[in-house]
């Protein structure tokens, strides 16, 4: 009898799912059309059995120095109890971040950033999600982005049911079409509560212009302005001073790039204390593991060592830019970040086949051993080690030359 009941239960559980698709009845219908964020880097070049140069995620090409890894290992052994929850308030880390922000931002002596201005997240992605929850969820409003830009703004918004209003950028310099942005806000079906801008932008590497900053400052207090400064250390221009003067201004940053801590997933927001207090309400408890907090504190304490590599990366950026500019079939834009953005020239690739051609170039580079990001109608190339940069140049020369020759024939 028991066996029969179990059999009937099994049939009742499996038949509707496999035969009628009823498993989707409890899911939001709009999720079916969304794609999950994935990163499928692979382990080796597709043609030759060789390791890939991972130049697709804007990480630092340098790992932590062995001495700092030893310090972290010691901290884990001596100071972190694995059976205890992490510091849920991130007090020590927030204080260290505030000191760093004050040290690197001008015009803060009269109104310094304090720990109350800081909110810490499991990567900047969690902070973006918390900002969306605090402002737009439940039909309260929509967000504005200028494409191409960091994809997670739109992805996270849509997963939360928040409408996304998109405007274009000017092709020659990727600055935002401000007239289109103002018009889009005016006619948006729901109020635009959040405007996301990256400074410098990803994937196009251009910093915000004076006109863009003036436009952002002129937005009403009911619109939250979020400036993503993930690449601050490479451009050395910040808008943090605006946080102390405007109640609707937020700056987000990360430890994943210049501080070499991508594996630890530590991001932070600098915002008026009234807003950080709300972010504390909507974030998950114990959202940042003890080991990640220890790594971030150590990185800040050793910032002179870790950030000492930035001038070399900027020099490498200049050198690779100069070499790529010599290629006849490649269009390259100036960069203020740790990556470059390129497209084959229109003479090389017909407009009607641009996306297919870029995908083919991406795959051919990967087959050679160079992994870049195909996004926004171009290829984003992270700066690597000197050897990786040389291979990138050689592979681009070979692949682009062969590709354009094949098209011409």
mmCIF file of C-alpha atoms in Angstrom:
data_model
loop_
_atom_site.group_PDB
_atom_site.id
_atom_site.type_symbol
_atom_site.label_atom_id
_atom_site.label_comp_id
_atom_site.label_asym_id
_atom_site.label_seq_id
_atom_site.Cartn_x
_atom_site.Cartn_y
_atom_site.Cartn_z
ATOM 1 C CA UNK A 1 0.000 0.000 0.000
ATOM 2 C CA UNK A 2 2.803 2.398 0.875
ATOM 3 C CA UNK A 3 4.558 1.614 -2.391
ATOM 4 C CA UNK A 4 1.347 2.306 -4.315
ATOM 5 C CA UNK A 5 0.831 5.670 -2.595
ATOM 6 C CA UNK A 6 4.393 6.693 -3.335
ATOM 7 C CA UNK A 7 3.926 5.734 -6.963
ATOM 8 C CA UNK A 8 0.775 7.791 -7.219
ATOM 9 C CA UNK A 9 2.483 10.772 -5.581
ATOM 10 C CA UNK A 10 5.364 10.493 -8.018
ATOM 11 C CA UNK A 11 3.030 10.470 -10.991
ATOM 12 C CA UNK A 12 1.071 13.414 -9.626
ATOM 13 C CA UNK A 13 4.270 15.412 -9.227
ATOM 14 C CA UNK A 14 5.872 14.620 -12.567
ATOM 15 C CA UNK A 15 3.076 14.334 -15.101
ATOM 16 C CA UNK A 16 1.849 17.966 -15.044
ATOM 17 C CA UNK A 17 5.394 19.246 -15.308
ATOM 18 C CA UNK A 18 6.523 17.106 -18.198
ATOM 19 C CA UNK A 19 3.283 17.020 -20.135
ATOM 20 C CA UNK A 20 1.473 20.309 -19.531
ATOM 21 C CA UNK A 21 4.213 22.740 -18.515
ATOM 22 C CA UNK A 22 2.280 23.679 -15.377
ATOM 23 C CA UNK A 23 5.539 24.276 -13.521
ATOM 24 C CA UNK A 24 5.596 27.779 -15.034
ATOM 25 C CA UNK A 25 2.241 28.788 -13.554
ATOM 26 C CA UNK A 26 3.832 30.077 -10.354
ATOM 27 C CA UNK A 27 6.576 32.051 -12.158
ATOM 28 C CA UNK A 28 6.382 35.612 -13.437
ATOM 29 C CA UNK A 29 5.651 35.352 -17.182
ATOM 30 C CA UNK A 30 8.156 38.092 -18.072
ATOM 31 C CA UNK A 31 11.073 36.033 -16.750
ATOM 32 C CA UNK A 32 10.696 33.555 -19.617
ATOM 33 C CA UNK A 33 12.023 36.115 -22.088
ATOM 34 C CA UNK A 34 15.041 37.042 -19.959
ATOM 35 C CA UNK A 35 18.501 35.521 -20.205
ATOM 36 C CA UNK A 36 20.568 34.761 -17.123
ATOM 37 C CA UNK A 37 23.906 36.518 -16.763
ATOM 38 C CA UNK A 38 26.559 33.986 -17.696
ATOM 39 C CA UNK A 39 30.295 34.056 -18.161
ATOM 40 C CA UNK A 40 31.538 31.176 -20.260
ATOM 41 C CA UNK A 41 35.203 31.900 -20.645
ATOM 42 C CA UNK A 42 36.324 28.372 -21.387
ATOM 43 C CA UNK A 43 39.607 26.802 -20.481
ATOM 44 C CA UNK A 44 41.612 26.874 -23.698
ATOM 45 C CA UNK A 45 41.810 28.265 -27.207
ATOM 46 C CA UNK A 46 39.358 26.541 -29.478
ATOM 47 C CA UNK A 47 41.768 25.841 -32.332
ATOM 48 C CA UNK A 48 45.054 25.388 -30.512
ATOM 49 C CA UNK A 49 45.091 23.624 -27.171
ATOM 50 C CA UNK A 50 46.387 26.620 -25.233
ATOM 51 C CA UNK A 51 45.349 28.704 -22.223
ATOM 52 C CA UNK A 52 43.221 31.755 -22.866
ATOM 53 C CA UNK A 53 44.335 35.263 -21.984
ATOM 54 C CA UNK A 54 41.271 36.380 -19.933
ATOM 55 C CA UNK A 55 40.887 39.942 -21.184
ATOM 56 C CA UNK A 56 37.091 40.080 -21.079
ATOM 57 C CA UNK A 57 36.115 41.129 -17.542
ATOM 58 C CA UNK A 58 38.246 44.219 -16.769
ATOM 59 C CA UNK A 59 40.008 42.528 -13.871
ATOM 60 C CA UNK A 60 43.523 43.451 -12.826
ATOM 61 C CA UNK A 61 46.125 41.340 -14.621
ATOM 62 C CA UNK A 62 48.043 41.166 -11.328
ATOM 63 C CA UNK A 63 47.187 38.899 -8.413
ATOM 64 C CA UNK A 64 47.777 39.936 -4.822
ATOM 65 C CA UNK A 65 51.483 39.762 -3.916
ATOM 66 C CA UNK A 66 52.399 36.525 -2.097
ATOM 67 C CA UNK A 67 53.227 38.443 1.088
ATOM 68 C CA UNK A 68 49.691 39.855 1.258
ATOM 69 C CA UNK A 69 48.195 36.436 0.609
ATOM 70 C CA UNK A 70 50.242 35.135 3.520
ATOM 71 C CA UNK A 71 48.872 37.916 5.726
ATOM 72 C CA UNK A 72 45.338 37.016 4.695
ATOM 73 C CA UNK A 73 45.973 33.342 5.396
ATOM 74 C CA UNK A 74 47.291 34.268 8.841
ATOM 75 C CA UNK A 75 44.203 36.385 9.504
ATOM 76 C CA UNK A 76 41.947 33.507 8.542
ATOM 77 C CA UNK A 77 43.793 31.177 10.901
ATOM 78 C CA UNK A 78 44.157 33.530 13.839
ATOM 79 C CA UNK A 79 41.352 36.095 13.690
ATOM 80 C CA UNK A 80 38.374 34.654 11.814
ATOM 81 C CA UNK A 81 36.124 32.142 13.506
ATOM 82 C CA UNK A 82 34.476 30.122 10.744
ATOM 83 C CA UNK A 83 31.569 29.229 13.028
ATOM 84 C CA UNK A 84 30.664 32.891 13.636
ATOM 85 C CA UNK A 85 28.753 35.236 11.368
ATOM 86 C CA UNK A 86 30.683 38.144 9.861
ATOM 87 C CA UNK A 87 30.503 41.705 11.126
ATOM 88 C CA UNK A 88 27.008 42.579 9.928
ATOM 89 C CA UNK A 89 27.553 46.313 10.212
ATOM 90 C CA UNK A 90 30.930 46.421 8.404
ATOM 91 C CA UNK A 91 32.082 49.087 10.871
ATOM 92 C CA UNK A 92 35.852 48.746 10.501
ATOM 93 C CA UNK A 93 35.654 48.411 6.727
ATOM 94 C CA UNK A 94 33.380 51.440 6.347
ATOM 95 C CA UNK A 95 35.770 53.585 8.388
ATOM 96 C CA UNK A 96 38.726 52.470 6.257
ATOM 97 C CA UNK A 97 36.827 53.162 3.034
ATOM 98 C CA UNK A 98 35.838 56.640 4.232
ATOM 99 C CA UNK A 99 39.474 57.456 4.994
ATOM 100 C CA UNK A 100 40.523 56.327 1.515
ATOM 101 C CA UNK A 101 37.776 58.353 -0.179
ATOM 102 C CA UNK A 102 38.802 61.507 1.706
ATOM 103 C CA UNK A 103 42.430 60.914 0.808
ATOM 104 C CA UNK A 104 41.770 60.598 -2.916
ATOM 105 C CA UNK A 105 39.000 63.142 -3.489
ATOM 106 C CA UNK A 106 39.530 66.921 -3.658
ATOM 107 C CA UNK A 107 37.307 69.509 -1.984
ATOM 108 C CA UNK A 108 36.225 67.330 0.937
ATOM 109 C CA UNK A 109 38.102 69.045 3.757
ATOM 110 C CA UNK A 110 35.064 71.115 4.784
ATOM 111 C CA UNK A 111 32.628 68.200 4.475
ATOM 112 C CA UNK A 112 34.549 64.951 4.832
ATOM 113 C CA UNK A 113 33.090 61.561 4.054
ATOM 114 C CA UNK A 114 32.406 59.493 7.173
ATOM 115 C CA UNK A 115 31.521 55.874 7.799
ATOM 116 C CA UNK A 116 27.866 56.965 7.799
ATOM 117 C CA UNK A 117 28.251 57.858 4.110
ATOM 118 C CA UNK A 118 29.317 54.295 3.224
ATOM 119 C CA UNK A 119 27.282 51.204 2.415
ATOM 120 C CA UNK A 120 29.051 47.943 1.567
ATOM 121 C CA UNK A 121 27.782 45.260 -0.785
ATOM 122 C CA UNK A 122 28.616 41.842 -2.163
ATOM 123 C CA UNK A 123 30.054 43.445 -5.267
ATOM 124 C CA UNK A 124 28.601 46.597 -6.783
ATOM 125 C CA UNK A 125 25.827 44.431 -8.220
ATOM 126 C CA UNK A 126 24.228 44.041 -4.789
ATOM 127 C CA UNK A 127 24.338 47.794 -4.275
ATOM 128 C CA UNK A 128 22.659 48.362 -7.643
ATOM 129 C CA UNK A 129 19.973 45.889 -6.664
ATOM 130 C CA UNK A 130 19.486 47.557 -3.276
ATOM 131 C CA UNK A 131 19.146 50.968 -4.926
ATOM 132 C CA UNK A 132 16.500 49.558 -7.262
ATOM 133 C CA UNK A 133 14.608 48.021 -4.350
ATOM 134 C CA UNK A 134 14.769 51.278 -2.405
ATOM 135 C CA UNK A 135 13.458 53.427 -5.261
ATOM 136 C CA UNK A 136 11.564 51.578 -7.986
ATOM 137 C CA UNK A 137 10.198 48.209 -6.939
ATOM 138 C CA UNK A 138 6.447 47.790 -6.751
ATOM 139 C CA UNK A 139 5.636 50.078 -9.645
ATOM 140 C CA UNK A 140 7.212 53.120 -7.984
ATOM 141 C CA UNK A 141 9.279 54.100 -11.006
ATOM 142 C CA UNK A 142 11.693 53.272 -13.819
ATOM 143 C CA UNK A 143 15.392 53.728 -14.553
ATOM 144 C CA UNK A 144 17.274 55.514 -17.336
ATOM 145 C CA UNK A 145 20.422 54.156 -18.979
ATOM 146 C CA UNK A 146 22.406 55.269 -22.029
ATOM 147 C CA UNK A 147 23.395 52.395 -24.327
ATOM 148 C CA UNK A 148 25.867 50.870 -24.613
ATOM 149 C CA UNK A 149 26.687 50.671 -20.917
ATOM 150 C CA UNK A 150 27.102 48.198 -18.063
ATOM 151 C CA UNK A 151 24.515 45.496 -18.703
ATOM 152 C CA UNK A 152 23.688 44.731 -15.073
ATOM 153 C CA UNK A 153 21.629 47.901 -14.626
ATOM 154 C CA UNK A 154 19.042 46.638 -17.091
ATOM 155 C CA UNK A 155 19.345 42.986 -16.080
ATOM 156 C CA UNK A 156 18.819 43.642 -12.377
ATOM 157 C CA UNK A 157 16.027 46.120 -13.036
ATOM 158 C CA UNK A 158 14.086 43.688 -15.222
ATOM 159 C CA UNK A 159 14.467 40.829 -12.741
ATOM 160 C CA UNK A 160 12.783 43.099 -10.188
ATOM 161 C CA UNK A 161 10.016 44.115 -12.590
ATOM 162 C CA UNK A 162 11.369 47.649 -12.968
ATOM 163 C CA UNK A 163 10.939 49.299 -16.415
ATOM 164 C CA UNK A 164 14.115 50.344 -18.228
ATOM 165 C CA UNK A 165 14.209 53.496 -20.364
ATOM 166 C CA UNK A 166 17.140 53.470 -22.804
ATOM 167 C CA UNK A 167 18.640 56.281 -24.860
ATOM 168 C CA UNK A 168 21.499 56.287 -27.337
ATOM 169 C CA UNK A 169 24.993 57.717 -27.218
ATOM 170 C CA UNK A 170 26.675 59.751 -29.953
ATOM 171 C CA UNK A 171 28.764 57.453 -32.118
ATOM 172 C CA UNK A 172 31.814 59.710 -32.434
ATOM 173 C CA UNK A 173 32.605 59.936 -28.706
ATOM 174 C CA UNK A 174 29.889 57.897 -26.954
ATOM 175 C CA UNK A 175 28.659 60.881 -24.995
ATOM 176 C CA UNK A 176 24.999 60.679 -23.993
ATOM 177 C CA UNK A 177 22.384 62.173 -26.297
ATOM 178 C CA UNK A 178 21.163 64.598 -23.638
ATOM 179 C CA UNK A 179 18.248 65.910 -25.684
ATOM 180 C CA UNK A 180 16.994 62.367 -26.162
ATOM 181 C CA UNK A 181 17.519 61.651 -22.470
ATOM 182 C CA UNK A 182 15.465 64.673 -21.407
ATOM 183 C CA UNK A 183 12.718 63.757 -23.849
ATOM 184 C CA UNK A 184 12.689 60.147 -22.659
ATOM 185 C CA UNK A 185 12.293 61.225 -19.042
ATOM 186 C CA UNK A 186 9.443 63.549 -19.985
ATOM 187 C CA UNK A 187 7.424 60.814 -21.715
ATOM 188 C CA UNK A 188 8.400 57.773 -19.632
ATOM 189 C CA UNK A 189 5.307 55.679 -18.717
ATOM 190 C CA UNK A 190 6.408 55.674 -15.074
ATOM 191 C CA UNK A 191 8.556 58.299 -13.300
ATOM 192 C CA UNK A 192 12.304 57.891 -13.807
ATOM 193 C CA UNK A 193 13.561 57.456 -10.257
ATOM 194 C CA UNK A 194 17.108 56.346 -11.089
ATOM 195 C CA UNK A 195 19.656 57.466 -13.671
ATOM 196 C CA UNK A 196 22.718 55.233 -13.986
ATOM 197 C CA UNK A 197 25.971 56.530 -15.474
ATOM 198 C CA UNK A 198 29.414 54.917 -15.494
ATOM 199 C CA UNK A 199 32.437 57.202 -15.177
ATOM 200 C CA UNK A 200 34.335 56.104 -17.292
ATOM 201 C CA UNK A 201 31.678 54.179 -19.161
ATOM 202 C CA UNK A 202 31.870 50.476 -19.800
ATOM 203 C CA UNK A 203 32.309 49.208 -22.460
ATOM 204 C CA UNK A 204 33.327 52.413 -24.273
ATOM 205 C CA UNK A 205 35.888 53.785 -21.734
ATOM 206 C CA UNK A 206 34.888 57.455 -22.065
ATOM 207 C CA UNK A 207 34.547 59.651 -18.952
ATOM 208 C CA UNK A 208 31.564 61.893 -18.320
ATOM 209 C CA UNK A 209 31.782 65.253 -20.061
ATOM 210 C CA UNK A 210 31.193 68.642 -18.449
ATOM 211 C CA UNK A 211 27.875 68.884 -20.293
ATOM 212 C CA UNK A 212 26.776 65.473 -19.027
ATOM 213 C CA UNK A 213 27.694 66.377 -15.449
ATOM 214 C CA UNK A 214 25.772 69.654 -15.700
ATOM 215 C CA UNK A 215 22.748 67.764 -17.030
ATOM 216 C CA UNK A 216 22.920 65.283 -14.153
ATOM 217 C CA UNK A 217 23.207 68.060 -11.580
ATOM 218 C CA UNK A 218 20.105 69.700 -13.054
ATOM 219 C CA UNK A 219 17.916 66.640 -12.540
ATOM 220 C CA UNK A 220 15.220 67.140 -9.899
ATOM 221 C CA UNK A 221 15.748 65.891 -6.321
ATOM 222 C CA UNK A 222 13.122 63.217 -6.990
ATOM 223 C CA UNK A 223 15.561 61.499 -9.385
ATOM 224 C CA UNK A 224 18.457 59.581 -7.865
ATOM 225 C CA UNK A 225 21.731 59.988 -9.772
ATOM 226 C CA UNK A 226 24.052 56.970 -9.514
ATOM 227 C CA UNK A 227 27.612 57.449 -10.765
ATOM 228 C CA UNK A 228 29.455 54.143 -11.111
ATOM 229 C CA UNK A 229 33.158 54.837 -10.533
ATOM 230 C CA UNK A 230 34.395 51.261 -10.839
ATOM 231 C CA UNK A 231 37.413 52.556 -12.795
ATOM 232 C CA UNK A 232 38.155 55.628 -10.668
ATOM 233 C CA UNK A 233 41.735 54.622 -9.945
ATOM 234 C CA UNK A 234 42.524 54.597 -13.674
ATOM 235 C CA UNK A 235 41.026 57.993 -14.533
ATOM 236 C CA UNK A 236 41.531 59.802 -11.192
ATOM 237 C CA UNK A 237 38.403 61.924 -11.571
ATOM 238 C CA UNK A 238 35.601 61.546 -9.064
ATOM 239 C CA UNK A 239 32.224 63.108 -8.380
ATOM 240 C CA UNK A 240 32.263 62.218 -4.672
ATOM 241 C CA UNK A 241 32.097 65.886 -3.633
ATOM 242 C CA UNK A 242 28.577 65.980 -5.087
ATOM 243 C CA UNK A 243 27.462 63.491 -2.426
ATOM 244 C CA UNK A 244 28.075 66.051 0.316
ATOM 245 C CA UNK A 245 26.138 68.746 -1.576
ATOM 246 C CA UNK A 246 23.210 66.880 -3.140
ATOM 247 C CA UNK A 247 20.731 64.558 -1.422
ATOM 248 C CA UNK A 248 20.121 62.626 -4.656
ATOM 249 C CA UNK A 249 23.711 61.721 -5.610
ATOM 250 C CA UNK A 250 25.369 58.321 -5.115
ATOM 251 C CA UNK A 251 28.811 57.082 -6.138
ATOM 252 C CA UNK A 252 29.493 53.345 -6.352
ATOM 253 C CA UNK A 253 32.924 51.720 -6.526
ATOM 254 C CA UNK A 254 34.498 48.301 -6.345
ATOM 255 C CA UNK A 255 37.555 46.486 -5.025
ATOM 256 C CA UNK A 256 37.462 44.143 -8.045
ATOM 257 C CA UNK A 257 39.559 46.244 -10.430
ATOM 258 C CA UNK A 258 42.490 48.312 -9.189
ATOM 259 C CA UNK A 259 42.592 46.599 -5.786
ATOM 260 C CA UNK A 260 42.805 43.114 -7.374
ATOM 261 C CA UNK A 261 40.018 41.562 -5.259
ATOM 262 C CA UNK A 262 37.564 40.332 -7.900
ATOM 263 C CA UNK A 263 37.399 36.931 -6.184
ATOM 264 C CA UNK A 264 36.234 38.557 -2.934
ATOM 265 C CA UNK A 265 33.252 40.517 -4.380
ATOM 266 C CA UNK A 266 33.453 43.767 -2.388
ATOM 267 C CA UNK A 267 31.708 46.920 -3.578
ATOM 268 C CA UNK A 268 30.758 50.113 -1.796
ATOM 269 C CA UNK A 269 28.466 53.077 -2.194
ATOM 270 C CA UNK A 270 29.168 56.641 -1.076
ATOM 271 C CA UNK A 271 25.888 58.426 -0.426
ATOM 272 C CA UNK A 272 24.154 60.826 1.952
ATOM 273 C CA UNK A 273 23.630 59.126 5.348
ATOM 274 C CA UNK A 274 19.863 59.283 4.910
ATOM 275 C CA UNK A 275 20.205 57.029 1.857
ATOM 276 C CA UNK A 276 22.822 54.658 3.266
ATOM 277 C CA UNK A 277 20.490 54.104 6.223
ATOM 278 C CA UNK A 278 17.845 52.891 3.770
ATOM 279 C CA UNK A 279 20.347 50.695 1.931
ATOM 280 C CA UNK A 280 21.107 49.033 5.248
ATOM 281 C CA UNK A 281 17.411 48.185 5.568
ATOM 282 C CA UNK A 282 17.073 46.477 2.183
ATOM 283 C CA UNK A 283 20.347 44.584 1.942
ATOM 284 C CA UNK A 284 20.632 40.973 3.069
ATOM 285 C CA UNK A 285 21.978 40.374 6.586
ATOM 286 C CA UNK A 286 25.618 39.330 6.858
ATOM 287 C CA UNK A 287 25.979 40.056 3.157
ATOM 288 C CA UNK A 288 29.781 40.235 3.105
ATOM 289 C CA UNK A 289 31.834 37.272 4.380
ATOM 290 C CA UNK A 290 34.460 37.858 7.056
ATOM 291 C CA UNK A 291 37.274 36.832 4.734
ATOM 292 C CA UNK A 292 36.174 39.355 2.086
ATOM 293 C CA UNK A 293 35.997 42.109 4.688
ATOM 294 C CA UNK A 294 39.483 41.205 5.883
ATOM 295 C CA UNK A 295 40.786 41.237 2.322
ATOM 296 C CA UNK A 296 39.305 44.679 1.634
ATOM 297 C CA UNK A 297 40.718 46.132 4.852
ATOM 298 C CA UNK A 298 44.134 44.700 4.049
ATOM 299 C CA UNK A 299 43.983 46.066 0.491
ATOM 300 C CA UNK A 300 43.262 49.545 1.832
ATOM 301 C CA UNK A 301 46.058 49.288 4.378
ATOM 302 C CA UNK A 302 48.440 48.213 1.592
ATOM 303 C CA UNK A 303 47.038 50.582 -1.050
ATOM 304 C CA UNK A 304 50.378 52.191 -1.767
ATOM 305 C CA UNK A 305 51.682 48.796 -2.885
ATOM 306 C CA UNK A 306 48.591 47.658 -4.776
ATOM 307 C CA UNK A 307 47.872 50.957 -6.512
ATOM 308 C CA UNK A 308 51.536 51.390 -7.348
ATOM 309 C CA UNK A 309 50.907 49.293 -10.457
ATOM 310 C CA UNK A 310 48.398 51.788 -11.896
ATOM 311 C CA UNK A 311 50.993 54.010 -13.663
ATOM 312 C CA UNK A 312 52.379 50.942 -15.424
ATOM 313 C CA UNK A 313 48.886 49.961 -16.598
ATOM 314 C CA UNK A 314 48.256 53.476 -17.887
ATOM 315 C CA UNK A 315 51.557 53.351 -19.772
ATOM 316 C CA UNK A 316 50.548 49.967 -21.200
ATOM 317 C CA UNK A 317 47.213 51.489 -22.230
ATOM 318 C CA UNK A 318 49.012 54.264 -24.086
ATOM 319 C CA UNK A 319 51.388 51.837 -25.775
ATOM 320 C CA UNK A 320 48.695 49.418 -26.885
ATOM 321 C CA UNK A 321 46.555 52.325 -28.084
ATOM 322 C CA UNK A 322 49.415 53.616 -30.216
ATOM 323 C CA UNK A 323 49.963 50.193 -31.767
ATOM 324 C CA UNK A 324 46.287 49.557 -32.451
ATOM 325 C CA UNK A 325 45.950 52.953 -34.097
ATOM 326 C CA UNK A 326 48.404 51.752 -36.747
ATOM 327 C CA UNK A 327 46.060 48.993 -37.872
ATOM 328 C CA UNK A 328 44.262 50.151 -41.032
ATOM 329 C CA UNK A 329 41.008 48.279 -40.464
ATOM 330 C CA UNK A 330 40.348 49.120 -36.830
ATOM 331 C CA UNK A 331 38.509 52.016 -35.190
ATOM 332 C CA UNK A 332 39.676 52.796 -31.646
ATOM 333 C CA UNK A 333 38.304 55.234 -29.080
ATOM 334 C CA UNK A 334 40.281 57.015 -26.321
ATOM 335 C CA UNK A 335 40.215 55.261 -22.969
ATOM 336 C CA UNK A 336 40.232 56.551 -19.394
ATOM 337 C CA UNK A 337 39.872 53.056 -17.926
ATOM 338 C CA UNK A 338 41.782 49.762 -17.848
ATOM 339 C CA UNK A 339 40.343 48.569 -21.149
ATOM 340 C CA UNK A 340 40.057 49.626 -24.788
ATOM 341 C CA UNK A 341 37.043 49.650 -27.062
ATOM 342 C CA UNK A 342 37.418 48.878 -30.758
ATOM 343 C CA UNK A 343 35.382 48.179 -33.856
ATOM 344 C CA UNK A 344 36.447 47.150 -37.348
ATOM 345 C CA UNK A 345 36.040 50.040 -39.744
ATOM 346 C CA UNK A 346 32.868 50.232 -41.802
ATOM 347 C CA UNK A 347 34.915 49.748 -44.944
ATOM 348 C CA UNK A 348 36.006 46.397 -43.594
ATOM 349 C CA UNK A 349 32.633 45.207 -42.361
ATOM 350 C CA UNK A 350 29.354 45.952 -44.147
ATOM 351 C CA UNK A 351 26.830 47.520 -41.771
ATOM 352 C CA UNK A 352 24.210 44.869 -42.440
ATOM 353 C CA UNK A 353 26.572 42.122 -41.246
ATOM 354 C CA UNK A 354 28.195 44.038 -38.373
ATOM 355 C CA UNK A 355 26.923 41.867 -35.509
ATOM 356 C CA UNK A 356 27.729 38.629 -37.304
ATOM 357 C CA UNK A 357 31.155 39.911 -38.258
ATOM 358 C CA UNK A 358 31.963 40.995 -34.720
ATOM 359 C CA UNK A 359 30.897 37.623 -33.389
ATOM 360 C CA UNK A 360 33.158 35.961 -35.920
ATOM 361 C CA UNK A 361 36.077 38.188 -34.909
ATOM 362 C CA UNK A 362 35.419 37.415 -31.260
ATOM 363 C CA UNK A 363 35.479 33.680 -31.940
ATOM 364 C CA UNK A 364 38.611 33.869 -34.063
ATOM 365 C CA UNK A 365 40.443 35.822 -31.353
ATOM 366 C CA UNK A 366 39.329 33.251 -28.810
ATOM 367 C CA UNK A 367 40.608 30.466 -31.044
ATOM 368 C CA UNK A 368 43.970 32.228 -31.111
ATOM 369 C CA UNK A 369 43.985 32.413 -27.307
ATOM 370 C CA UNK A 370 42.719 35.965 -26.606
ATOM 371 C CA UNK A 371 39.364 36.249 -24.860
ATOM 372 C CA UNK A 372 37.692 39.672 -25.147
ATOM 373 C CA UNK A 373 34.116 40.868 -24.637
ATOM 374 C CA UNK A 374 31.788 41.273 -27.618
ATOM 375 C CA UNK A 375 29.361 43.914 -26.401
ATOM 376 C CA UNK A 376 27.635 47.117 -27.452
ATOM 377 C CA UNK A 377 28.491 46.688 -31.106
ATOM 378 C CA UNK A 378 32.229 46.405 -30.546
ATOM 379 C CA UNK A 379 35.004 44.525 -28.787
ATOM 380 C CA UNK A 380 36.126 45.500 -25.281
ATOM 381 C CA UNK A 381 39.709 44.498 -24.543
ATOM 382 C CA UNK A 382 40.984 44.514 -20.965
ATOM 383 C CA UNK A 383 44.604 45.516 -20.457
ATOM 384 C CA UNK A 384 46.663 42.511 -19.443
ATOM 385 C CA UNK A 385 50.265 41.796 -18.611
ATOM 386 C CA UNK A 386 52.893 43.010 -21.096
ATOM 387 C CA UNK A 387 53.013 39.542 -22.628
ATOM 388 C CA UNK A 388 49.215 39.357 -22.896
ATOM 389 C CA UNK A 389 49.083 42.789 -24.518
ATOM 390 C CA UNK A 390 51.653 41.738 -27.095
ATOM 391 C CA UNK A 391 49.680 38.612 -27.903
ATOM 392 C CA UNK A 392 46.506 40.680 -28.160
ATOM 393 C CA UNK A 393 48.158 42.939 -30.719
ATOM 394 C CA UNK A 394 49.548 40.031 -32.722
ATOM 395 C CA UNK A 395 46.249 38.153 -32.707
ATOM 396 C CA UNK A 396 44.284 41.240 -33.734
ATOM 397 C CA UNK A 397 46.689 41.924 -36.584
ATOM 398 C CA UNK A 398 46.367 38.370 -37.857
ATOM 399 C CA UNK A 399 42.654 37.853 -37.338
ATOM 400 C CA UNK A 400 41.543 41.278 -38.530
ATOM 401 C CA UNK A 401 43.796 41.135 -41.580
ATOM 402 C CA UNK A 402 42.550 37.713 -42.588
ATOM 403 C CA UNK A 403 38.950 38.617 -41.889
ATOM 404 C CA UNK A 404 38.943 41.819 -43.938
ATOM 405 C CA UNK A 405 40.797 40.060 -46.752
ATOM 406 C CA UNK A 406 38.135 37.329 -46.807
ATOM 407 C CA UNK A 407 35.373 39.917 -46.962
ATOM 408 C CA UNK A 408 37.112 41.757 -49.758
ATOM 409 C CA UNK A 409 37.478 38.597 -51.767
#
